[in-house]
Coordinates of C-alpha atoms and ligand atoms in Angstrom, one line a residue:
X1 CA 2.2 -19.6 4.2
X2 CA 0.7 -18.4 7.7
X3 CA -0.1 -14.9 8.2
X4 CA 1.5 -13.1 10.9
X5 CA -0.2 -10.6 13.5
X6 CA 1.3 -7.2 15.2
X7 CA -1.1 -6.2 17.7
X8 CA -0.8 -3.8 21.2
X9 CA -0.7 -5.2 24.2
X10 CA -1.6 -2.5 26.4
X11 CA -4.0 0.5 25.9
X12 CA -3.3 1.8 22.6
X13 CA -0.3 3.8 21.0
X14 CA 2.5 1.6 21.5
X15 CA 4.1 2.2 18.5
X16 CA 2.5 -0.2 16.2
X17 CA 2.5 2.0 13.1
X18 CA 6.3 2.4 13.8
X19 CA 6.8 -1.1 13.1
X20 CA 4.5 -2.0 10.8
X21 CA 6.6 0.4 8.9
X22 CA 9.5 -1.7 10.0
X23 CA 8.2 -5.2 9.1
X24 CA 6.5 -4.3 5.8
X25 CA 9.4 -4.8 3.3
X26 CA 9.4 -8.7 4.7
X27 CA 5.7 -8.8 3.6
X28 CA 4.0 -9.1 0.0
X29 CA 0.5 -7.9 2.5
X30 CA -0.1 -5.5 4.8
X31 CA -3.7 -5.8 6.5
X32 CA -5.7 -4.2 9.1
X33 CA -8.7 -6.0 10.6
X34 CA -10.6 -3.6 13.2
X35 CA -11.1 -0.5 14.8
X36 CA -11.2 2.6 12.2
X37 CA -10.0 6.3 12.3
X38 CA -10.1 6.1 16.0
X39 CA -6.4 4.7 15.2
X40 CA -3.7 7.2 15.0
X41 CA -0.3 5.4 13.9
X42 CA 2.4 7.4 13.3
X43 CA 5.6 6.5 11.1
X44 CA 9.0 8.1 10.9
X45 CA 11.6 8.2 8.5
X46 CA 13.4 10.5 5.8
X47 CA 13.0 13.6 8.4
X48 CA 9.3 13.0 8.0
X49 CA 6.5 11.8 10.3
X50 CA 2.9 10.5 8.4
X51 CA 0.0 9.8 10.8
X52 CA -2.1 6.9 9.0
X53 CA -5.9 6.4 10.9
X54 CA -7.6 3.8 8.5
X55 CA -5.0 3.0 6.0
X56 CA -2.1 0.3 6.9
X57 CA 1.2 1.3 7.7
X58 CA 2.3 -0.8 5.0
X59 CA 1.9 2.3 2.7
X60 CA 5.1 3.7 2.6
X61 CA 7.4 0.6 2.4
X62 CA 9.6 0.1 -0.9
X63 CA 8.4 -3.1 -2.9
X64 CA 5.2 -4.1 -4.3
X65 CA 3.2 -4.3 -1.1
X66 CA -0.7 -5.1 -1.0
X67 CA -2.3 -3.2 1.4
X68 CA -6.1 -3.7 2.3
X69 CA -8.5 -2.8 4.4
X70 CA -10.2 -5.7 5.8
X71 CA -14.0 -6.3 6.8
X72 CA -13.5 -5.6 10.3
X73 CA -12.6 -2.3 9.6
X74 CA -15.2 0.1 10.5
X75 CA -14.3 3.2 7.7
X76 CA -15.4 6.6 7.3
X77 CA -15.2 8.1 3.8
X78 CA -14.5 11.6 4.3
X79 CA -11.8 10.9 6.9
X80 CA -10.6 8.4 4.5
X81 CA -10.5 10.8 1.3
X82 CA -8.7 13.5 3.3
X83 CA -6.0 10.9 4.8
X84 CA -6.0 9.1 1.3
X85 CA -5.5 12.6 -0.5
X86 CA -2.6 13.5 1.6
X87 CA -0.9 10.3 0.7
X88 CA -1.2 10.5 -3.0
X89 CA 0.3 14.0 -2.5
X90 CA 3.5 12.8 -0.8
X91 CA 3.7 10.3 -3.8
X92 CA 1.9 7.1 -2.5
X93 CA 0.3 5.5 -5.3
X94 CA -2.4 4.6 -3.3
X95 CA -5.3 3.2 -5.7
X96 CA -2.7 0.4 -7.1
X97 CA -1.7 -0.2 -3.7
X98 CA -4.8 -0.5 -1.7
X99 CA -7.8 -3.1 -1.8
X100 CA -10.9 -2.6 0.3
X101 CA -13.1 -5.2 1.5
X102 CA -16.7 -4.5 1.0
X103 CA -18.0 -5.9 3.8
X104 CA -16.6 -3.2 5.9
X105 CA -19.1 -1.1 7.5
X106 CA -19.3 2.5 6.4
X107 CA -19.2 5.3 9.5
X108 CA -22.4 7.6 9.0
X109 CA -22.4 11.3 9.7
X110 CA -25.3 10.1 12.4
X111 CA -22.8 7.6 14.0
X112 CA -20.7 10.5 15.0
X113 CA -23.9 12.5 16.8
X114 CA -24.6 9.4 18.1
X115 CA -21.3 8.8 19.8
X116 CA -21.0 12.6 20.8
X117 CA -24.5 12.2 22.1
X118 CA -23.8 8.8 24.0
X119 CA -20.8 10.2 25.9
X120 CA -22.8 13.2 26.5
X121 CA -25.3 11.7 28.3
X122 CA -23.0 9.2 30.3
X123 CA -21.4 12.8 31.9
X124 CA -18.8 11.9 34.4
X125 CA -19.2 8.4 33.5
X126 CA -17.8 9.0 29.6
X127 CA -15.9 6.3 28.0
X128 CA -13.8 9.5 26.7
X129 CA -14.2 8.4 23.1
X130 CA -12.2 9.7 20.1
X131 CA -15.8 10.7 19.0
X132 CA -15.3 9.5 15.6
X133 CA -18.1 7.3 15.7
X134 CA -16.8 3.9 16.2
X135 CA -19.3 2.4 18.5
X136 CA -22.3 3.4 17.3
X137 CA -21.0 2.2 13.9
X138 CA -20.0 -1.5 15.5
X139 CA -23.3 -1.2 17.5
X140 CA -25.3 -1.1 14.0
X141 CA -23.2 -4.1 12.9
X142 CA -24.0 -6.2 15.7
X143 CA -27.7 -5.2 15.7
X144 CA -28.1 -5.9 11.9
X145 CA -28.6 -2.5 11.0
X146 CA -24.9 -1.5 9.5
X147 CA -24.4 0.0 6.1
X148 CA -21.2 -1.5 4.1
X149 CA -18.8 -0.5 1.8
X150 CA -20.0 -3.0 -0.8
X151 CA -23.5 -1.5 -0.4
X152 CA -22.5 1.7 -2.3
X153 CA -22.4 -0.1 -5.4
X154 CA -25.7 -1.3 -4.7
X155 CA -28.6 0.8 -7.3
X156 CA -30.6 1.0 -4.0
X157 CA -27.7 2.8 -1.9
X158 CA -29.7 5.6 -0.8
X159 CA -32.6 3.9 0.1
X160 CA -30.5 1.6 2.3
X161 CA -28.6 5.0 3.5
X162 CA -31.8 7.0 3.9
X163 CA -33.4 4.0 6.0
X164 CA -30.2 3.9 8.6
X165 CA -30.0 7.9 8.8
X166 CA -33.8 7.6 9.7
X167 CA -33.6 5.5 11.7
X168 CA -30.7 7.3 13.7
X169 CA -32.7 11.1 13.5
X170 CA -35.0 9.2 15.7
X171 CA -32.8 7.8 18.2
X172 CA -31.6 11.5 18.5
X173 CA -34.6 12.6 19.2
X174 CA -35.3 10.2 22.0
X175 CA -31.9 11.0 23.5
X176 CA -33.0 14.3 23.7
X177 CA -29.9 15.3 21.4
X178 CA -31.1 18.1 18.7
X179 CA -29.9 17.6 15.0
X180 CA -28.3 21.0 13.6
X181 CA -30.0 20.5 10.4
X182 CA -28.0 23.2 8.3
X183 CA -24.8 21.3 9.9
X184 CA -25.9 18.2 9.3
X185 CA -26.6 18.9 5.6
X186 CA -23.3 20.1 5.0
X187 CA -21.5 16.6 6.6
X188 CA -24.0 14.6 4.6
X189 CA -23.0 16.4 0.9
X190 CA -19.1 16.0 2.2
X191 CA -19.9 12.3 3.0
X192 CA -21.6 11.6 -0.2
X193 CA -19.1 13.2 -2.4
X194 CA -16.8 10.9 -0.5
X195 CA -18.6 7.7 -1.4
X196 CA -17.5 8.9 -5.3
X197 CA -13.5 9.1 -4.1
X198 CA -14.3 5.5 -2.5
X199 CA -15.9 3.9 -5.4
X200 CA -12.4 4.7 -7.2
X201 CA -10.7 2.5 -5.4
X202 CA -10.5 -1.4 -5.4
X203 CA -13.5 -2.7 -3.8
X204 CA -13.6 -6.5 -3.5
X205 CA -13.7 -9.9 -1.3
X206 CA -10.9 -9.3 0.5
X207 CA -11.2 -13.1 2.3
X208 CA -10.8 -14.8 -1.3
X209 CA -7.9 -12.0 -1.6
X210 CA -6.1 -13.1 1.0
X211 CA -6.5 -16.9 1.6
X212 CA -5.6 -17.1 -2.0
X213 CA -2.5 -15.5 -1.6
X214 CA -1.6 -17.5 1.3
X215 CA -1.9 -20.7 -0.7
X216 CA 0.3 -19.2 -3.2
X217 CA 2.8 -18.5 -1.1
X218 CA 2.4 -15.1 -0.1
X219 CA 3.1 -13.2 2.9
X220 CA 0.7 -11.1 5.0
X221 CA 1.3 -8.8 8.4
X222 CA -2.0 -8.3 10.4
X223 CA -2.0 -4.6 11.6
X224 CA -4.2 -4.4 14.6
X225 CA -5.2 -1.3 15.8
X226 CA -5.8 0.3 19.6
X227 CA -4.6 -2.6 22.5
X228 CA -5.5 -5.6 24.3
X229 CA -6.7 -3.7 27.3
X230 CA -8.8 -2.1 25.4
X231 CA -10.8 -5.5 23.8
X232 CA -14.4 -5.3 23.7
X233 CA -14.3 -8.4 25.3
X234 CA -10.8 -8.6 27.5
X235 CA -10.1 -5.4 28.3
X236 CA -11.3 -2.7 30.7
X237 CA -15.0 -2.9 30.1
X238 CA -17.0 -0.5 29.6
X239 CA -14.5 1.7 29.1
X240 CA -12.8 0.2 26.1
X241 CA -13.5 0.4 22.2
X242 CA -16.0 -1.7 20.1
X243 CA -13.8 -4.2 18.7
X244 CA -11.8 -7.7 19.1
X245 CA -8.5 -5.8 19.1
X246 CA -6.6 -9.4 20.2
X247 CA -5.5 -11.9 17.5
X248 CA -8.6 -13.5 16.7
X249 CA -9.9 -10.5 15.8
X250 CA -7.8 -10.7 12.7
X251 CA -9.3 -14.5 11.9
X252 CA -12.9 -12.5 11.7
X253 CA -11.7 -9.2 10.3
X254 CA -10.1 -10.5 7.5
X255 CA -11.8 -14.1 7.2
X256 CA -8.4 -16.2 8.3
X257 CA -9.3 -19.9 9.9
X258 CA -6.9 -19.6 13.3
X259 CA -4.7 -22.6 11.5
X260 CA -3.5 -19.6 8.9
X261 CA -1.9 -17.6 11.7
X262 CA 1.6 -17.7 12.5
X263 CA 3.7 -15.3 14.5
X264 CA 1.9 -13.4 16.6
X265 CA 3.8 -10.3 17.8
X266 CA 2.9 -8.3 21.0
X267 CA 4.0 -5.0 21.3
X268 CA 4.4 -2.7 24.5
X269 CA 6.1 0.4 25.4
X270 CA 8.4 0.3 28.4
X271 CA 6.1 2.2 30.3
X272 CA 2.1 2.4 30.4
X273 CA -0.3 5.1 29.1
X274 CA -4.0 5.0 28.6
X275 CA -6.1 7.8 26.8
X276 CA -9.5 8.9 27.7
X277 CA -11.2 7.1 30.8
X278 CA -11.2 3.9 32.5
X279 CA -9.0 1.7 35.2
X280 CA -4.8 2.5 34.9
X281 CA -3.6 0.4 38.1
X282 CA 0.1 1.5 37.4
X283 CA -1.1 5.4 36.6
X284 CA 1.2 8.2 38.1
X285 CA -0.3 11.5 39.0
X286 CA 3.2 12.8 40.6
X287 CA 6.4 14.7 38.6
X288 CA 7.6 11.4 37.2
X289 CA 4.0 10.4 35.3
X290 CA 4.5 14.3 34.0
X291 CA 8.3 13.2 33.4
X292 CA 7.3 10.6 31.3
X293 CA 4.8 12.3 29.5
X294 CA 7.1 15.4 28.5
X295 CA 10.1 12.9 27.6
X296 CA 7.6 10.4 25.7
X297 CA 5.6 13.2 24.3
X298 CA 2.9 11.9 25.2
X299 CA 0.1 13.3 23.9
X300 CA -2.6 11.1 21.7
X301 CA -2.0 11.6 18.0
X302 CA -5.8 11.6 16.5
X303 CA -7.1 14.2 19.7
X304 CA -4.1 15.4 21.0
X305 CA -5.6 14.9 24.2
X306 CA -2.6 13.8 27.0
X307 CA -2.0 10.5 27.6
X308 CA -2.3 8.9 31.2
X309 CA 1.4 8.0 32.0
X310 CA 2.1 5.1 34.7
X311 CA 5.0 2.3 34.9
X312 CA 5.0 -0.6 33.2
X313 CA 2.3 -3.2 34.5
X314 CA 3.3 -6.7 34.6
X315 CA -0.2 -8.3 35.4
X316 CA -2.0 -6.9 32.4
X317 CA 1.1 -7.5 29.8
X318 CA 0.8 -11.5 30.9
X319 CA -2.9 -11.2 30.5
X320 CA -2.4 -10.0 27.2
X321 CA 0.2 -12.5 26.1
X322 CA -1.7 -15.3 27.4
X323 CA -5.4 -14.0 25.0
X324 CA -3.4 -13.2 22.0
X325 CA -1.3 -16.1 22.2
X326 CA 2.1 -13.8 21.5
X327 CA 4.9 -15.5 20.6
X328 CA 7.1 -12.1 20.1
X329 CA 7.4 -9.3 22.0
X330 CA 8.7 -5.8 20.5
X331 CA 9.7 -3.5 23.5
X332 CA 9.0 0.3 22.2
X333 CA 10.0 4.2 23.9
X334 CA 12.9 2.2 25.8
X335 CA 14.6 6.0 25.2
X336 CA 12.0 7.3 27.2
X337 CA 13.3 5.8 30.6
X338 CA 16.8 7.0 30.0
X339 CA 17.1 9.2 32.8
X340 CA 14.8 7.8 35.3
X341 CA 17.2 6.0 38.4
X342 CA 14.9 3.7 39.6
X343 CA 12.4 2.0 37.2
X344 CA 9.1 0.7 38.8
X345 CA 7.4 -2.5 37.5
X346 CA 4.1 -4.1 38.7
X347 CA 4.0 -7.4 39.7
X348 CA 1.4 -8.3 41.0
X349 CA -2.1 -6.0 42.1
X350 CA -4.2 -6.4 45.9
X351 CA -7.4 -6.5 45.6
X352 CA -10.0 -4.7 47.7
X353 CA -10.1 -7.8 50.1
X354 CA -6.1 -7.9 50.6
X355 CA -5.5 -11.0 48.4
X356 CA -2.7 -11.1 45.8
X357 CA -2.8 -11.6 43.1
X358 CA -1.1 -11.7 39.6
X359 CA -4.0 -12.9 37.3
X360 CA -5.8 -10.0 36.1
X361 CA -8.9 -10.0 37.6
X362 CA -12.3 -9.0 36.8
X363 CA -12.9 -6.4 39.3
X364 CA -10.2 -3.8 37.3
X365 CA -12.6 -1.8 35.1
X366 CA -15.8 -2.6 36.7
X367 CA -16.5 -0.1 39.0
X368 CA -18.3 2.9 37.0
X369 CA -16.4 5.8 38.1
X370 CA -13.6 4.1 36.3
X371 CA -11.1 3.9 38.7
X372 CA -8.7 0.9 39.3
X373 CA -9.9 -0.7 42.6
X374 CA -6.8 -2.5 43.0
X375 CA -3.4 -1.2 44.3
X376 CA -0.6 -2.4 41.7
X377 CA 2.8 -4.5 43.9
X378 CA 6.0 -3.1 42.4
X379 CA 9.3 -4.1 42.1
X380 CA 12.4 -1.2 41.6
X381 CA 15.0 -2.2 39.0
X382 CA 17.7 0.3 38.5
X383 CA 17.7 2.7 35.6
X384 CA 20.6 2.3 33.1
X385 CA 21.2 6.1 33.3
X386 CA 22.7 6.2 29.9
X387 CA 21.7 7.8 26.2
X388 CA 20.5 5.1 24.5
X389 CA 18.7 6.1 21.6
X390 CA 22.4 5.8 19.0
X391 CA 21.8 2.0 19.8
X392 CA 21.8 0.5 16.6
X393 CA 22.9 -3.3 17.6
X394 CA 22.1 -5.2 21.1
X395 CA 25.8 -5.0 22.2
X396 CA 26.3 -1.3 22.4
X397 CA 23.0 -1.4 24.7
X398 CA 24.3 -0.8 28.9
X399 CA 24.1 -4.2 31.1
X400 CA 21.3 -2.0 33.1
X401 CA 18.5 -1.8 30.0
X402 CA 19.4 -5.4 29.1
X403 CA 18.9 -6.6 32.5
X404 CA 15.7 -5.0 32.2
X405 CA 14.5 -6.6 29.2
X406 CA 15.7 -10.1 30.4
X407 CA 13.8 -9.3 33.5
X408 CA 10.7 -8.8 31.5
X409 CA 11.5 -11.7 29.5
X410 CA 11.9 -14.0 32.8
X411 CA 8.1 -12.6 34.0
X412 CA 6.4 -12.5 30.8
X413 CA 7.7 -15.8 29.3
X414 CA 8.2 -14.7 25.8
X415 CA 11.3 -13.6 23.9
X416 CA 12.1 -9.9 23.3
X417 CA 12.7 -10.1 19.5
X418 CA 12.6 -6.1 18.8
X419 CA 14.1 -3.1 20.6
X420 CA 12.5 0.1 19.8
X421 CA 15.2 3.0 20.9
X422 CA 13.2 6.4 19.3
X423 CA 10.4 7.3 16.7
X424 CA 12.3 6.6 13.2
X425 CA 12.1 3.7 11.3
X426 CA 16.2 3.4 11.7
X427 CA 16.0 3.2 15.3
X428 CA 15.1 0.2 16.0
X429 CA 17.2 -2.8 17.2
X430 CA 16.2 -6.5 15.9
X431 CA 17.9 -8.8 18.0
Ligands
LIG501 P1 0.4 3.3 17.5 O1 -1.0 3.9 17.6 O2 0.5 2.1 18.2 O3 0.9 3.2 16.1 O4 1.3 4.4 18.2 P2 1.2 6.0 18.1 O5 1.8 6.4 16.8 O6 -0.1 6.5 18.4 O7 2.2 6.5 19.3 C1 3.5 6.1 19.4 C2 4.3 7.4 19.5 O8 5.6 7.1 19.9 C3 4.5 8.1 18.1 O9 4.6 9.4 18.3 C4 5.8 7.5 17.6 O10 6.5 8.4 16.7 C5 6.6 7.4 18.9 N1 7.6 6.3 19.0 C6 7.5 5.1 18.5 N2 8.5 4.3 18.9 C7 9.3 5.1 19.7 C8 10.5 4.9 20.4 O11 11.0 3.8 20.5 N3 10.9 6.0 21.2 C9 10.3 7.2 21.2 N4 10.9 8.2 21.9 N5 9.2 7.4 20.5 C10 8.7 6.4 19.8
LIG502 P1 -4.3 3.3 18.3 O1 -4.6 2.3 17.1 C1 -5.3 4.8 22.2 C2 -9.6 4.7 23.2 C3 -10.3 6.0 23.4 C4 -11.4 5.7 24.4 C5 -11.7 4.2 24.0 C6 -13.0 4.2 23.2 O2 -3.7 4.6 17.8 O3 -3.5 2.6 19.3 P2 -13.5 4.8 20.6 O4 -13.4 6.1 19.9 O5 -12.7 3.7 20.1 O6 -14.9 4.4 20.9 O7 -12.9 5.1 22.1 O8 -10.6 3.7 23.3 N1 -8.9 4.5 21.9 C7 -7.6 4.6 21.8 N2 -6.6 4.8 22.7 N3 -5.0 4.4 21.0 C8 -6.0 4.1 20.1 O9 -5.7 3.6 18.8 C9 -7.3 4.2 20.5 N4 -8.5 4.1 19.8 C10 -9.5 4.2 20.8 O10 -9.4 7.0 23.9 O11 -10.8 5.6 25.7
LIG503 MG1 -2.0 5.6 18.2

């Protein structure tokens, strides 16, 4: 068996959690392989919405589902217990359910003061972080300095722990960021008590976990968190997260060769949003980005900070496709659109020196204000002016939205293969 990958293709939020939800009963595995509880993925059904940060969507699907948390994961204990906790309550039998792998790397209560005093001193310049901790965390990883989940089984945790916590009291210091000690004391207690709840679950090699299910003939759905445009490496650096969000970011966060992977599903919302800072070329700051951000309730699910709105942008979705190799699209917030007459897309984007140009190009995200120094080329298709979100099959869709998707189709190159028509699990159209 191959394992199959559902990953964003645009800044975050597209509704991956939604169909994770959606896919999981096809799947023995559900796995996520990066980012942490800077993820917010929210799932709808039964009249009830769940918001899952760290934990796969594949929680809530009926069947005997794996779901694990790979080594790519960056996971903090206390968010964990609390989002963990809640489950359990609304009857997810989580510790039979869930493996961990233990060479994820554990988020310290320092890696938090470390990304509130980062952003702090970057002022205007601020990545806009979810301040969870997440780069700091990778930073320690990279730098050979991290402190994993497997390591709290270790008899010399706390030196290990003591060392890194240190070790970060002093960077403080030299970023001229003061510890509240009395605080501090109180996160650290919370955080250790923590590491108990985590030692109850299933702590393991997740890569022997899951290649060996492949060759026996399992199933397994790669849950990727944030988007392509926000890649450490492809997307709008600096002001992106600290992760390989793309599809080979699954190959290391989970320890899959690339010949394991087999679908690789790219997921966008009709429209474009972006929270925090950075370059948005298609960004609207008129009545009809506020329009879109009312209908699409836009408004980010871990800070509840609003979402950037803009129009759909052609340039970056292609750029995605091409690095993560998508061989299926899933079109989500279609519903959103209903009542717009015209509907912008972005073709292509001129760059400061007048060329065209429909690559993306390097220059989007450099500049350190953060602003998109290109001017996005659209294209008007007519709205389809119609209710759509009672769509349950392709046919009782208007000619309007399907010319619409078959336009995307046409500039993208790659199939449409899900229709996402509102938040709950039922509507959604598989063509
Ligand atoms: P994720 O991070 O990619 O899982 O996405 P989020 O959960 O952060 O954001 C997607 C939001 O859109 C959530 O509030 C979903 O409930 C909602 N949503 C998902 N699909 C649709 C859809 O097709 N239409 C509408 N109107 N809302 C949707
Ligand atoms: P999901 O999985 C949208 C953004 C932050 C910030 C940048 C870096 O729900 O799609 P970080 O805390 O990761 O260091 O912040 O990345 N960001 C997200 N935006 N959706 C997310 O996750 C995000 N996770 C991080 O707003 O701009
Ligand atoms: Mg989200």
């Amino acid at each position: 068996m191959k394992a199959d990958i559902l990953l964003g293709l645009q800044w975050g939020d597209e509704g991956k959690g939604k169909i994770v939800d959606v896919l999981a009963p096809d799947y023995d595995i559900v796995a996520r392989f990066q980012g942490g509880p800077n993820a917010g993925h929210t799932l709808e059904f039964d009249g009830h919405k769940h918001v899952l940060r760290s934990i796969p969507s594949g929680v809530f699907a009926k069947g005997a589902i794996t779901n694990i948390i790979g080594n790519g994961v960056v996971l903090d204990p206390v968010l964990f217990r609390k989002e963990a906790a809640e489950l359990e309550a609304d009857g997810v039998d989580l510790h039979s359910i869930l493996k961990l792998s233990k060479k994820a790397h554990l988020i310290l209560p320092t890696h938090r003061l470390l990304d509130a005093a980062g952003e702090a001193a970057m002022g205007k310049g601020k990545i806009g972080t979810t301040g969870k901790g997440i780069g700091p965390t990778y930073t320690d990883k990279i730098s050979r300095h991290g402190v994993r989940t497997g390591d709290i089984l270790a008899d010399n945790f706390e030196e290990i722990y003591h060392a890194t916590r240190d070790a970060h009291f002093r960077m403080l210091e030299n970023m001229g960021a003061p510890v509240d000690r009395a605080a501090f004391e109180l996160a650290e207690t919370e955080w250790l008590e923590a590491l108990d709840y985590l030692r109850s679950f299933e702590l393991t090699d997740t890569e022997h976990y899951v290649n060996r299910s492949l060759n026996d003939g399992k199933s397994i759905l790669c849950e990727g968190a944030q988007g392509t445009m926000l890649d450490i490496d492809f997307g709008s650096y600096p002001f992106v997260t600290s992760s390989n969000t793309v599809a080979a970011g699954a190959c290391t966060g989970l320890g899959l060769a690339p010949n394991r992977i087999g679908r690789v599903y790219g997921i966008f919302k009709a429209y474009c949003t972006r929270v925090g800072s950075g370059p948005f070329p298609t960004e609207l700051f008129d009545a009809t980005g506020e329009e879109i951000r009312s209908i699409g309730h836009e408004y980010g699910a871990v800070t509840g900070r609003e979402r950037r709105c803009g129009w759909l942008d052609l340039v970056a979705l292609r750029y995605a496709v091409m690095i993560n190799g998508a061989t299926h699209l899933i079109m989500m917030k279609s519903d959103v659109l209903d009542t717009f007459e015209n509907i912008k897309v972005c073709t292509a984007y001129r760059l400061p020196d007048g060329t065209v140009t429909e690559d993306f190009p390097f220059c989007v995200g450099r500049n350190a204000a953060g602003v998109a120094d290109v001017e996005p080329i659209y294209e008007s298709l007519p709205g389809w002016l119609t209710d759509i979100s009672a769509a349950r099959r392709e046919e009782e869709l208007p000619q309007a939205f399907r010319d619409y998707v078959a336009y995307i189709e046409k500039k993208v190159g790659v199939p449409v293969a899900i229709l996402s028509v509102g938040p709950d699990r039922e509507e959604t159209i598989i063509r």
